[in-house]
Coordinates of C-alpha atoms in Angstrom, one line a residue:
A1 CA 24.0 -30.1 16.8
E2 CA 25.1 -32.2 13.6
F3 CA 21.5 -32.5 12.5
N4 CA 19.1 -29.9 11.1
L5 CA 15.9 -28.7 12.7
D6 CA 13.9 -30.7 10.2
I7 CA 15.3 -34.2 11.4
E8 CA 15.0 -32.9 14.9
T9 CA 11.3 -32.2 14.7
T10 CA 10.5 -35.2 12.5
L11 CA 11.8 -37.7 15.1
E12 CA 9.8 -38.2 18.1
P13 CA 11.4 -40.0 21.1
G14 CA 11.8 -43.6 20.4
D15 CA 11.4 -43.3 16.7
I16 CA 13.9 -44.5 13.9
L17 CA 14.4 -42.9 10.5
S18 CA 16.1 -44.9 7.8
Y19 CA 19.1 -42.8 6.6
S20 CA 20.2 -45.2 4.0
D21 CA 19.9 -49.0 3.3
V22 CA 23.8 -49.2 3.4
V23 CA 24.8 -46.4 5.6
G24 CA 22.4 -46.9 8.6
C25 CA 19.6 -45.0 10.4
L26 CA 18.9 -42.3 12.8
R27 CA 17.2 -42.7 16.3
R28 CA 16.1 -40.3 18.7
E29 CA 16.3 -41.1 22.4
G30 CA 15.0 -38.2 24.4
E31 CA 16.9 -35.1 23.3
T32 CA 19.7 -37.1 21.6
I33 CA 19.7 -38.3 18.1
T34 CA 22.1 -41.0 17.3
W35 CA 23.3 -42.3 13.9
Y36 CA 23.7 -45.9 13.8
R37 CA 25.9 -47.3 11.1
Y38 CA 25.0 -50.7 9.6
V39 CA 27.8 -53.4 8.9
L40 CA 27.7 -54.7 5.5
S41 CA 26.0 -58.0 5.3
P42 CA 27.8 -61.1 3.8
E43 CA 25.5 -60.8 0.5
Q44 CA 26.7 -57.1 0.1
I45 CA 30.4 -58.1 0.7
V46 CA 30.2 -61.1 -1.8
L47 CA 28.4 -58.8 -4.4
A48 CA 31.2 -56.0 -3.9
L49 CA 34.0 -58.7 -4.5
W50 CA 32.1 -60.0 -7.5
L51 CA 31.8 -56.6 -8.9
V52 CA 35.4 -55.7 -8.2
G53 CA 36.8 -59.2 -9.8
T54 CA 34.4 -58.8 -12.9
G55 CA 35.8 -55.2 -13.4
L56 CA 39.4 -56.2 -13.1
A57 CA 38.8 -59.2 -15.5
G58 CA 37.0 -57.0 -17.9
A59 CA 39.7 -54.4 -17.9
V60 CA 42.3 -56.9 -18.4
M61 CA 40.5 -58.4 -21.3
L62 CA 39.8 -55.2 -22.9
V63 CA 43.4 -53.9 -22.5
A64 CA 44.9 -57.1 -23.9
N65 CA 42.7 -57.2 -26.9
L66 CA 43.0 -53.4 -27.6
R67 CA 46.8 -53.8 -27.4
F68 CA 47.0 -56.8 -29.7
Y69 CA 44.8 -55.3 -32.4
G70 CA 46.8 -51.9 -32.1
R71 CA 49.9 -53.9 -32.9
L72 CA 48.3 -55.7 -35.6
R73 CA 47.0 -52.4 -37.3
K74 CA 50.4 -50.8 -36.9
R75 CA 52.2 -53.9 -38.7
R76 CA 49.9 -55.0 -41.0
E77 CA 49.9 -55.0 -44.9
R78 CA 47.2 -56.0 -47.1
L79 CA 47.8 -59.3 -49.0
E80 CA 46.5 -58.9 -52.7
G81 CA 45.3 -61.6 -55.0
V82 CA 44.0 -64.0 -52.2
D83 CA 40.7 -65.5 -52.8
A84 CA 39.2 -65.1 -49.5
P85 CA 35.7 -64.1 -48.0
I86 CA 37.6 -61.6 -45.6
P87 CA 40.5 -59.5 -45.7
V88 CA 44.0 -61.0 -45.6
Y89 CA 46.9 -59.2 -44.0
T90 CA 50.5 -60.0 -43.2
A91 CA 51.9 -58.6 -40.0
V92 CA 55.6 -58.5 -38.8
G93 CA 56.2 -59.9 -35.3
L94 CA 53.0 -61.9 -35.2
P95 CA 53.6 -65.3 -33.2
S96 CA 51.2 -67.3 -35.2
P97 CA 48.6 -66.7 -38.0
C98 CA 45.1 -66.0 -36.5
L99 CA 41.7 -64.6 -37.2
A100 CA 41.3 -61.4 -35.1
G101 CA 38.5 -59.0 -34.8
V102 CA 34.9 -59.6 -33.7
L103 CA 33.0 -56.9 -35.8
R104 CA 35.5 -56.7 -38.7
P105 CA 37.2 -60.0 -38.6
A106 CA 40.6 -60.3 -40.7
V107 CA 43.0 -63.2 -41.3
Y108 CA 46.6 -62.2 -40.2
V109 CA 49.5 -64.4 -41.4
T110 CA 53.3 -64.2 -40.7
P111 CA 55.6 -63.2 -43.4
A112 CA 57.3 -66.5 -43.3
A113 CA 54.1 -68.2 -44.4
L114 CA 54.3 -66.5 -47.7
G115 CA 57.5 -68.3 -48.7
D116 CA 55.5 -71.4 -49.0
P117 CA 52.4 -71.4 -51.3
R118 CA 51.2 -74.8 -49.9
R119 CA 51.6 -73.8 -46.2
L120 CA 49.8 -70.5 -46.9
R121 CA 46.9 -72.5 -48.4
H122 CA 46.6 -74.6 -45.3
I123 CA 46.7 -71.5 -43.0
L124 CA 44.1 -69.7 -45.1
A125 CA 41.9 -72.8 -45.0
H126 CA 42.3 -73.1 -41.3
E127 CA 41.4 -69.4 -40.5
E128 CA 38.7 -69.2 -43.1
T129 CA 37.1 -72.4 -41.3
H130 CA 37.3 -70.3 -38.1
F131 CA 35.5 -67.4 -39.8
R132 CA 32.7 -69.7 -41.2
Q133 CA 32.0 -71.4 -38.0
G134 CA 31.8 -68.1 -36.2
D135 CA 34.6 -68.7 -33.9
H136 CA 35.6 -65.2 -33.3
W137 CA 32.1 -64.8 -31.7
W138 CA 32.5 -67.8 -29.6
A139 CA 35.9 -66.5 -28.5
A140 CA 34.0 -63.3 -27.3
L141 CA 31.4 -65.2 -25.6
R142 CA 34.1 -67.2 -23.6
C143 CA 35.7 -64.0 -22.6
L144 CA 32.4 -62.6 -21.3
C145 CA 31.9 -65.9 -19.3
L146 CA 35.3 -65.6 -17.9
C147 CA 34.8 -62.0 -16.8
L148 CA 31.4 -62.8 -15.2
Y149 CA 32.6 -66.2 -13.4
W150 CA 36.2 -65.2 -12.9
F151 CA 36.0 -66.8 -9.3
N152 CA 35.0 -70.4 -10.5
P153 CA 37.8 -72.4 -11.8
L154 CA 35.3 -74.8 -13.6
V155 CA 34.5 -72.0 -15.9
W156 CA 38.1 -71.5 -16.7
W157 CA 38.6 -75.2 -17.3
A158 CA 35.4 -75.2 -19.5
A159 CA 36.7 -72.2 -21.6
A160 CA 40.0 -73.9 -22.2
L161 CA 38.2 -77.1 -23.3
S162 CA 35.7 -75.1 -25.5
R163 CA 38.8 -73.3 -27.3
R164 CA 40.4 -77.0 -27.7
D165 CA 37.0 -78.2 -29.2
C166 CA 36.9 -75.2 -31.4
E167 CA 40.3 -75.9 -32.9
L168 CA 39.6 -79.6 -33.4
A169 CA 36.4 -78.8 -35.2
C170 CA 38.2 -76.2 -37.3
D171 CA 40.8 -78.7 -38.3
E172 CA 38.1 -81.1 -39.5
G173 CA 36.6 -78.5 -41.6
A174 CA 39.8 -77.3 -43.0
I175 CA 40.8 -80.9 -44.0
R176 CA 37.3 -81.5 -45.6
A177 CA 38.0 -78.1 -47.7
L178 CA 41.5 -79.2 -48.6
G179 CA 41.0 -82.8 -49.2
E180 CA 42.0 -86.0 -47.4
G181 CA 45.3 -86.1 -49.4
E182 CA 46.5 -82.8 -47.6
R183 CA 45.9 -84.3 -44.0
I184 CA 49.7 -85.2 -43.3
P185 CA 51.2 -81.7 -44.9
Y186 CA 48.2 -79.9 -43.1
G187 CA 49.4 -81.5 -39.7
R188 CA 53.0 -80.5 -40.4
T189 CA 51.8 -76.9 -41.0
L190 CA 49.7 -77.0 -37.8
V191 CA 52.8 -78.3 -35.8
G192 CA 54.7 -75.3 -37.0
M193 CA 51.8 -72.9 -36.1
I194 CA 51.3 -74.4 -32.5
A195 CA 55.1 -74.3 -31.7
A196 CA 55.1 -70.6 -32.1
G197 CA 52.8 -69.9 -29.2
R198 CA 49.3 -69.8 -27.8
T199 CA 46.8 -67.0 -27.2
P200 CA 45.7 -66.5 -23.7
L201 CA 42.1 -67.3 -22.9
L202 CA 41.1 -63.7 -22.3
Q203 CA 42.1 -62.9 -25.9
T204 CA 39.5 -63.1 -28.6
A205 CA 41.9 -63.9 -31.5
T206 CA 41.9 -67.6 -32.6

């Protein structure tokens, strides 16, 4: 009684009609039509888990970056008179200077950095080197890989090592731009920046 006349007349005794690849099928045995449910295959279960994990990781990444950029936009103030290829802003409450933004990258510095012109020069050299090397794009690519391969600890390890290599290459480029004589003062500036905190792997800011 649960099936309409079309199904009843289409199915001959012993016939099987595919109802859905996931849900199951219909089979007629005499005057009885039975609906058989399929159990999800291991492949379908794995695919469902992967999709859920990818969606959650992507949501966490998106929310974390949108919140971070939202706070920056509310607190930022354009720094004038700075010779830089991209905009430079100061932002209150920023843990450490960074290059933020994928499509419209900008350098953000802490108000404390403005008190020392030499330190500010080091910070700008560091973040501008990130920009020249396209590190904001590499950060976005790392986040994408982490979302797709969230289940693989080796990918998380590779992402951490990639970010470390990115920073080391940036330091080399900054020292080349500043000159070898600035190596030690630049190192002191870096120590102050690192002590302030580090960004999580799912954040695209440097």
